[in-house]
C-alpha positions as CSV (number, residue, x, y, z in Angstrom):
1,M,95.9,116.7,63.8
2,E,93.9,119.1,66.0
3,M,95.1,119.8,69.6
4,A,92.9,121.3,72.3
5,A,93.7,122.1,75.9
6,V,91.1,120.8,78.4
7,T,88.9,123.3,80.2
8,A,86.5,122.9,83.0
9,A,82.8,122.6,82.2
10,N,82.1,126.1,83.4
11,G,85.2,127.6,81.8
12,K,86.8,128.4,85.2
13,S,89.1,126.6,87.4
14,S,87.6,124.4,90.1
15,G,87.3,125.9,93.5
16,G,90.0,125.1,96.0
17,A,92.6,124.3,93.3
18,K,95.9,123.5,94.9
19,S,97.7,125.4,92.2
20,A,96.4,128.6,93.8
21,D,98.6,127.9,96.8
22,F,101.7,128.8,94.7
23,T,101.1,132.5,94.1
24,A,104.5,133.4,95.6
25,V,107.6,132.7,93.5
26,E,110.5,131.4,95.4
27,I,113.9,130.0,94.4
28,G,114.1,126.4,95.5
29,E,116.9,123.9,95.7
30,A,119.4,123.4,92.9
31,L,119.1,120.4,90.6
32,S,121.0,117.4,91.9
33,P,124.0,116.4,89.8
34,T,122.2,113.4,88.4
35,A,119.2,115.5,87.4
36,S,121.5,118.0,85.7
37,L,122.8,115.2,83.4
38,F,119.3,114.8,82.0
39,H,119.2,118.3,80.7
40,S,122.2,117.8,78.5
41,P,121.5,117.6,74.7
42,K,123.1,114.2,74.6
43,L,121.0,112.8,77.5
44,N,117.8,114.8,77.5
45,C,115.5,112.0,78.7
46,C,111.7,111.9,79.2
47,I,109.5,109.2,80.6
48,I,106.4,108.2,78.7
49,A,103.9,106.3,80.9
50,V,100.8,104.9,79.2
51,L,97.9,103.9,81.4
52,G,95.0,102.1,79.6
53,S,91.6,102.9,81.0
54,K,88.6,100.5,81.0
55,T,86.2,103.4,80.6
56,A,86.1,106.7,78.7
57,I,88.0,109.4,80.5
58,D,86.2,112.4,81.9
59,P,88.7,115.3,81.6
60,A,86.9,117.5,84.2
61,V,87.1,114.7,86.8
62,V,90.8,114.1,86.0
63,K,91.5,117.9,86.4
64,S,89.9,118.0,89.8
65,G,91.9,114.9,90.9
66,L,95.2,116.4,89.7
67,E,94.4,119.6,91.7
68,R,94.0,117.5,94.9
69,T,97.0,115.2,94.3
70,L,99.8,115.4,91.7
71,I,100.4,119.2,91.6
72,R,100.8,119.2,95.4
73,H,104.1,117.6,94.9
74,P,106.9,120.2,94.7
75,R,108.5,118.8,91.5
76,F,105.2,118.9,89.6
77,S,104.6,122.6,90.7
78,S,108.1,123.9,89.9
79,R,109.8,125.1,86.8
80,L,113.5,125.3,85.9
81,V,115.3,128.7,86.2
82,V,118.9,129.6,85.8
83,D,120.6,130.9,88.9
84,D,123.5,133.2,88.0
85,H,124.3,134.1,91.6
86,G,125.9,130.8,92.7
87,C,129.5,130.8,93.8
88,R,130.3,128.3,91.0
89,G,128.6,130.1,88.2
90,R,125.3,129.3,86.5
91,K,123.1,126.6,88.0
92,L,119.7,125.2,87.3
93,R,117.3,125.5,90.2
94,W,113.7,124.6,90.8
95,E,111.3,127.6,91.1
96,K,107.9,127.1,92.6
97,T,105.2,128.5,90.3
98,M,101.5,128.6,89.8
99,V,100.3,125.6,87.9
100,E,97.9,126.2,85.1
101,L,96.4,122.8,84.4
102,D,95.0,123.9,81.1
103,D,98.6,124.2,79.9
104,H,99.5,120.6,81.0
105,I,96.4,118.6,80.0
106,I,96.1,118.0,76.3
107,I,93.2,116.3,74.4
108,P,94.0,115.5,70.8
109,N,91.4,114.8,68.2
110,L,92.2,111.5,66.5
111,D,88.9,111.0,64.8
112,D,90.2,112.4,61.5
113,D,93.1,110.0,61.4
114,D,92.8,107.6,58.5
115,A,94.8,104.9,60.3
116,S,93.3,102.3,62.5
117,P,92.7,103.4,66.2
118,D,95.7,101.4,67.4
119,S,98.0,102.8,64.7
120,A,96.8,106.3,65.2
121,V,97.5,106.1,69.0
122,E,100.9,104.6,68.3
123,D,101.7,107.4,65.9
124,Y,100.5,110.1,68.3
125,I,102.5,108.8,71.3
126,S,105.6,108.4,69.1
127,R,105.3,112.0,67.9
128,L,105.5,113.1,71.5
129,S,109.2,112.0,71.5
130,T,110.0,114.4,68.7
131,F,108.9,117.6,70.6
132,P,111.1,119.1,73.4
133,M,109.4,120.0,76.7
134,D,108.5,123.6,77.5
135,V,111.0,124.6,80.2
136,T,109.0,127.7,81.1
137,K,106.5,125.6,83.0
138,P,106.6,122.5,85.1
139,L,108.1,119.6,83.1
140,W,105.2,117.3,82.7
141,E,102.2,116.8,80.4
142,L,99.1,114.6,80.5
143,H,97.6,113.6,77.1
144,I,94.1,112.2,77.3
145,L,93.2,109.9,74.4
146,N,89.5,109.0,74.3
147,V,90.1,106.4,71.6
148,K,89.2,102.7,71.9
149,T,92.1,100.4,71.2
150,R,92.5,96.6,71.3
151,D,93.1,96.6,75.0
152,A,91.6,99.8,76.5
153,E,88.7,102.1,76.0
154,S,90.9,105.2,76.5
155,L,94.4,106.2,77.5
156,F,96.2,108.4,79.9
157,V,99.6,109.3,78.5
158,F,102.0,111.0,80.9
159,K,105.1,112.7,79.5
160,I,107.5,113.6,82.4
161,H,111.0,114.9,82.2
162,H,113.5,112.5,83.8
163,S,115.1,115.3,85.9
164,I,111.9,115.2,88.0
165,G,112.5,111.7,89.1
166,D,113.3,108.1,88.0
167,G,110.8,105.5,86.8
168,A,110.4,103.9,90.3
169,S,109.6,107.2,92.0
170,L,107.3,108.5,89.3
171,I,105.3,105.3,89.0
172,S,105.0,105.2,92.8
173,L,103.8,108.8,92.8
174,L,101.2,108.1,90.0
175,L,100.0,105.1,91.9
176,A,99.8,107.2,95.1
177,C,97.2,109.3,93.2
178,A,95.2,106.1,92.5
179,R,93.0,103.9,94.6
180,K,92.0,100.3,94.6
181,S,89.1,99.6,92.3
182,S,87.6,97.4,95.0
183,D,88.0,100.0,97.7
184,P,88.0,103.7,96.5
185,N,89.5,104.8,99.9
186,A,92.4,102.4,99.9
187,L,95.8,103.0,98.4
188,P,97.2,100.3,96.0
189,S,99.5,97.7,97.5
190,V,102.7,96.3,96.0
191,P,104.5,93.1,96.9
192,V,107.1,93.5,99.6
193,K,110.4,91.8,99.0
194,N,111.6,89.9,102.0
195,R,115.3,89.2,102.2
196,R,116.2,85.7,103.4
197,A,118.5,85.6,106.4
198,R,121.7,83.6,105.7
199,R,124.2,82.1,108.1
200,Q,127.5,83.8,107.6
201,G,130.5,81.8,108.9
202,V,134.0,83.2,108.8
203,V,135.0,81.2,105.7
204,W,131.8,82.2,103.8
205,L,132.4,85.9,104.7
206,I,136.0,85.8,103.5
207,W,135.0,84.2,100.2
208,A,132.1,86.7,99.8
209,V,134.6,89.6,100.2
210,V,137.1,88.2,97.8
211,R,134.4,87.5,95.2
212,L,132.9,91.0,95.7
213,V,136.3,92.7,95.2
214,W,137.2,90.6,92.2
215,N,133.9,91.0,90.4
216,T,133.9,94.7,91.1
217,L,137.4,95.1,89.8
218,V,136.6,93.2,86.6
219,D,133.4,95.2,86.1
220,V,135.1,98.6,86.6
221,L,137.7,97.6,84.0
222,L,135.0,96.7,81.6
223,V,133.2,100.0,82.2
224,N,136.4,101.9,81.5
225,A,137.1,99.9,78.4
226,T,133.6,100.6,77.2
227,V,134.1,104.3,77.7
228,L,137.4,104.2,75.8
229,F,137.1,101.6,73.0
230,L,135.0,98.5,73.7
231,R,131.8,98.5,71.5
232,D,129.1,96.1,70.9
233,T,128.8,94.4,67.6
234,R,126.8,96.4,65.0
235,T,123.6,94.4,64.5
236,P,120.1,95.1,63.1
237,I,119.2,96.5,66.6
238,K,122.5,98.4,67.2
239,G,123.5,101.2,65.0
240,P,126.7,103.3,64.9
241,A,127.9,104.7,68.2
242,T,127.3,108.3,67.1
243,G,123.7,109.0,67.9
244,E,122.6,111.4,70.6
245,G,119.1,110.1,71.2
246,R,117.5,112.9,69.2
247,N,115.6,110.7,66.8
248,G,112.0,110.1,67.7
249,K,111.1,106.7,69.2
250,R,108.2,104.4,68.5
251,F,106.4,102.9,71.5
252,V,104.7,99.5,71.4
253,H,103.7,97.1,74.1
254,R,102.5,93.5,74.7
255,T,100.8,92.1,77.8
256,V,101.6,88.6,79.0
257,S,100.6,86.4,81.9
258,L,102.4,87.1,85.2
259,G,101.2,83.7,86.4
260,D,103.2,82.0,83.6
261,I,106.4,83.9,84.6
262,K,105.8,83.0,88.3
263,M,105.3,79.3,87.4
264,V,108.6,79.3,85.5
265,K,110.3,81.1,88.4
266,N,109.1,78.7,91.0
267,A,109.9,75.6,88.9
268,M,113.4,76.8,88.1
269,N,114.1,78.3,91.5
270,M,114.9,81.7,90.1
271,T,113.9,85.3,90.5
272,I,111.4,87.0,88.2
273,N,114.3,89.2,87.0
274,D,116.2,86.0,85.9
275,V,113.2,84.8,83.9
276,L,112.6,88.2,82.2
277,L,116.2,88.5,81.3
278,G,116.2,84.9,79.9
279,V,113.1,85.7,77.9
280,T,114.7,88.8,76.5
281,E,117.8,86.9,75.5
282,A,115.7,84.3,73.7
283,G,113.5,86.8,72.0
284,I,116.3,88.9,70.7
285,S,118.1,85.8,69.5
286,R,114.9,84.8,67.5
287,Y,114.6,88.3,66.1
288,L,118.2,88.7,65.0
289,N,118.3,85.3,63.5
290,R,115.3,86.2,61.3
291,K,117.0,89.4,60.3
292,Y,120.2,87.7,59.4
293,G,118.4,85.0,57.5
294,K,115.8,87.2,55.8
295,N,116.9,86.4,52.2
296,E,116.3,82.7,52.8
297,E,113.3,82.6,55.1
298,K,111.1,85.5,53.9
299,Q,108.0,83.5,54.2
300,S,108.9,81.2,57.1
301,N,107.5,81.9,60.6
302,Q,109.5,78.9,62.0
303,I,113.1,79.5,62.9
304,Q,115.0,76.2,62.5
305,K,118.3,77.1,61.0
306,S,120.8,79.5,62.6
307,Y,121.9,82.5,60.5
308,L,123.5,84.3,63.4
309,P,127.2,85.3,63.3
310,S,129.5,83.1,65.3
311,T,130.3,85.8,67.8
312,I,128.1,88.8,68.7
313,R,129.0,91.1,71.6
314,L,125.6,92.4,72.8
315,R,125.2,94.0,76.2
316,A,122.2,95.4,78.0
317,C,122.3,98.3,80.5
318,I,120.1,97.4,83.4
319,M,118.8,100.2,85.6
320,V,119.0,99.4,89.3
321,N,116.8,101.1,92.0
322,M,119.3,102.1,94.7
323,R,116.7,103.0,97.4
324,P,115.6,100.7,100.2
325,T,112.3,99.0,99.5
326,T,109.4,101.4,99.9
327,G,105.7,101.1,99.5
328,I,103.1,103.2,97.8
329,Q,101.9,104.4,101.2
330,D,105.3,106.0,101.8
331,M,105.0,107.9,98.5
332,A,101.6,109.2,99.5
333,K,103.1,110.6,102.7
334,L,105.9,112.1,100.6
335,M,103.3,114.0,98.6
336,A,101.5,115.2,101.7
337,K,104.6,116.4,103.5
338,G,106.1,118.3,100.6
339,P,109.7,119.2,100.2
340,K,110.7,118.4,103.8
341,A,110.0,114.7,103.1
342,K,112.1,114.4,100.0
343,W,114.0,111.3,101.1
344,G,114.3,108.8,98.3
345,W,112.8,111.2,95.7
346,G,114.7,112.0,92.5
347,N,117.0,109.8,90.4
348,W,118.3,107.1,92.7
349,I,119.4,104.7,89.9
350,G,122.6,102.8,89.2
351,N,123.5,101.0,86.1
352,M,125.2,97.7,85.3
353,M,126.1,96.1,82.0
354,I,124.8,92.6,81.3
355,P,126.2,90.5,78.5
356,L,123.6,88.6,76.5
357,T,124.4,85.4,74.7
358,I,122.8,85.6,71.3
359,A,122.3,82.1,69.9
360,L,119.6,79.6,69.0
361,R,119.5,77.0,71.7
362,D,118.0,73.5,71.4
363,D,116.7,73.7,75.0
364,P,114.8,77.0,75.7
365,L,115.7,76.6,79.4
366,D,119.4,77.2,78.6
367,Y,118.4,80.9,78.2
368,L,117.2,80.9,81.8
369,W,120.3,79.2,83.2
370,S,122.5,81.7,81.3
371,A,120.6,84.7,82.6
372,K,120.6,83.4,86.2
373,A,124.4,82.8,86.1
374,T,124.9,86.3,84.9
375,M,122.6,87.9,87.4
376,D,124.0,85.8,90.3
377,R,127.5,87.1,89.5
378,K,126.3,90.7,89.2
379,K,124.7,90.5,92.6
380,H,128.2,90.2,94.0
381,S,129.5,93.3,92.4
382,L,129.5,97.0,93.4
383,E,129.2,98.2,89.7
384,P,125.7,99.8,90.1
385,I,126.6,101.4,93.4
386,L,129.8,102.9,91.9
387,E,128.0,104.2,88.8
388,F,125.4,105.7,91.0
389,I,128.0,107.5,93.1
390,G,129.9,108.5,90.0
391,A,126.8,110.2,88.6
392,R,126.6,112.3,91.7
393,I,130.3,113.1,92.2
394,L,131.7,113.4,88.7
395,P,129.6,116.4,87.7
396,M,130.9,118.3,90.7
397,V,134.5,117.4,90.0
398,F,134.7,117.4,86.1
399,G,131.5,119.3,85.3
400,V,128.3,118.1,83.7
401,K,129.5,118.2,80.1
402,A,132.4,115.8,80.8
403,T,130.2,113.5,82.9
404,V,127.6,113.3,80.2
405,G,130.3,112.4,77.7
406,I,131.3,109.4,79.9
407,F,127.8,108.1,80.4
408,H,126.9,108.7,76.8
409,K,129.8,106.6,75.7
410,I,128.6,103.7,78.0
411,L,125.1,103.9,76.5
412,S,126.1,104.4,72.9
413,N,128.7,101.5,73.0
414,T,126.1,99.1,74.4
415,T,123.0,97.8,72.6
416,L,119.9,98.2,74.7
417,A,118.4,99.3,78.0
418,F,116.5,96.9,80.3
419,S,114.4,97.6,83.4
420,N,111.7,95.9,85.4
421,V,109.4,97.7,87.9
422,V,106.9,96.0,90.3
423,G,103.4,97.3,90.1
424,P,100.2,97.0,92.2
425,V,98.9,93.5,92.8
426,E,95.2,94.4,92.3
427,E,93.2,96.5,89.9
428,I,93.5,100.3,90.6
429,S,91.5,103.3,89.5
430,L,93.0,106.7,88.6
431,Y,90.5,109.4,89.5
432,G,87.7,106.9,89.2
433,H,88.8,105.4,86.0
434,P,89.7,101.6,86.3
435,I,93.1,100.9,84.8
436,A,93.6,98.0,82.3
437,Y,97.4,98.1,82.0
438,I,100.5,100.2,82.7
439,A,103.2,100.6,80.0
440,P,106.0,103.0,80.9
441,S,109.1,103.7,78.8
442,V,111.8,106.3,78.3
443,Y,113.5,108.1,75.4
444,G,116.3,110.6,74.9
445,H,119.3,108.2,75.4
446,P,121.4,106.7,72.6
447,H,120.0,103.2,72.7
448,A,117.9,102.2,69.7
449,L,116.1,99.6,71.8
450,T,114.7,99.9,75.4
451,I,112.8,97.0,76.9
452,H,110.8,97.7,80.1
453,F,108.7,95.1,82.0
454,Q,105.9,96.4,84.3
455,S,103.8,94.1,86.4
456,Y,100.2,94.9,87.1
457,C,97.6,92.6,88.8
458,N,98.2,89.2,87.2
459,T,99.9,90.5,84.0
460,I,103.2,91.9,82.9
461,T,103.4,94.5,80.1
462,I,106.4,94.4,77.8
463,S,107.0,97.9,76.7
464,L,109.4,98.6,73.8
465,A,110.8,102.0,72.7
466,V,112.6,101.6,69.4
467,D,114.3,103.8,66.8
468,P,112.0,103.1,63.8
469,G,114.8,103.9,61.4
470,L,116.8,100.9,62.7
471,I,113.9,98.7,64.0
472,P,110.9,99.2,61.7
473,D,109.0,96.2,62.9
474,P,108.8,96.4,66.7
475,H,105.6,94.3,66.8
476,V,107.6,91.4,65.4
477,L,110.1,91.7,68.2
478,C,107.1,91.7,70.6
479,D,106.0,88.5,69.0
480,D,109.4,86.9,69.4
481,L,109.5,87.9,73.1
482,E,106.0,86.5,73.7
483,D,106.8,83.3,71.7
484,S,110.0,82.8,73.6
485,L,108.1,83.0,76.9
486,K,105.6,80.4,75.6
487,A,108.5,78.1,74.5
488,I,110.1,78.4,77.9
489,K,106.8,77.7,79.7
490,E,106.2,74.6,77.6
491,A,109.7,73.3,78.3
492,V,109.2,73.9,82.1
493,V,105.8,72.1,82.0
494,Q,107.3,69.1,80.2
495,K,110.5,68.9,82.3
496,F,109.2,69.8,85.8
497,V,105.5,70.3,86.2
498,Q,104.3,67.1,84.6
499,K,106.6,65.1,86.9
500,D,105.8,67.1,90.0
501,P,102.7,69.3,89.8
502,G,103.2,70.5,93.3
503,I,106.4,72.3,92.3
504,V,104.4,75.3,91.0
């Protein structure tokens, strides 16, 4: 497969390139303790963000846009250096450097690939997870794939090291580089979450404190047990707890209706997170049942009989954004102000373990009730806050290696990672290219399965990152997740909407 770096039409850099501002080399701030964790061999994570474009991508236009926007951010114009002069020994620091966009923008030639366009694109993106990033330059790449697939005319594929920032900050920054398709001068907008005011009497407050302390205590004990000995059941989506996330991952996605999810949410009086977690529980149950019963249902697409073991311990690690709610406009200001406006940037993520009940249920809505009960309890626990604080304090107390060992145990002894990020509510354009969908994911951690939900306009994209050695058929899992949503929607329509159409 031929690889070519993009060059400007005249062979020279465009005038006024922002990269020229960084002619002087200066040692910047040290990596945060959390960012340092992502440079360990056991937890060397990168984010893959695929943006489908409705038109062919013009590389020269994209390069000009990057010069005006993305590389003005300090993290995208800095490389990693080792500082040997610190009072506590060697430390990784950010060093501002000149950005050569030709080294970061890559245009592969996929025309010679014998596979179908969709398979060729999947193969190419999956291969990105097998190559380490070049630490001698800023830790990001943009791959431009001018290949027509089933749901886009071309693709932007960003590969960004997780030490630069978490998914929420990186997606927000990418969207701050975009504009509304309906108004090229307007930044995208995202829904703002309003918290309901609640009356808090003395009795309620005492009960809330007791519940918070109890739930937190139980969760802390379970986290410690997971680090020491408690492992999930080995299943077709959970391998032995010995991997270090070094195997390449395969990335697939499926787009479903956000309207359907909102209809279920409104009818069931739940949150979108509750619905998505319930769909995940239902979809994984379908998939595992087919795997366990493969010898007897090879040709059957309908799952009627349960082949699941009587007990399966299966937990998801859910990433929690610890920042206060911010909008895309705030991220745009962050870019403009540079390092002095770094509030909220970086890896502000906590983690909580969610048990999933794997079973075939007669009523699809039972998956939602189960998910809601679990999430309601977790909302009254300090587990994600404590893990967030631990990721910052433990490296300073015990060192990065010991801290990585702790978090690696948590991830390798659970089954999957789950996240959900809210996206823009209207169509956006990236440097003049209208975007059809957004599908981010991550690799480098021990989980064989990562499920990420990303909303965009009136759709939600389900992105899967899987270990192909353990999960060779990720599209089947996508089918099961989509079919589970359809079954849940039909059950809601029959039980609620037909009786009271105004409930939606």
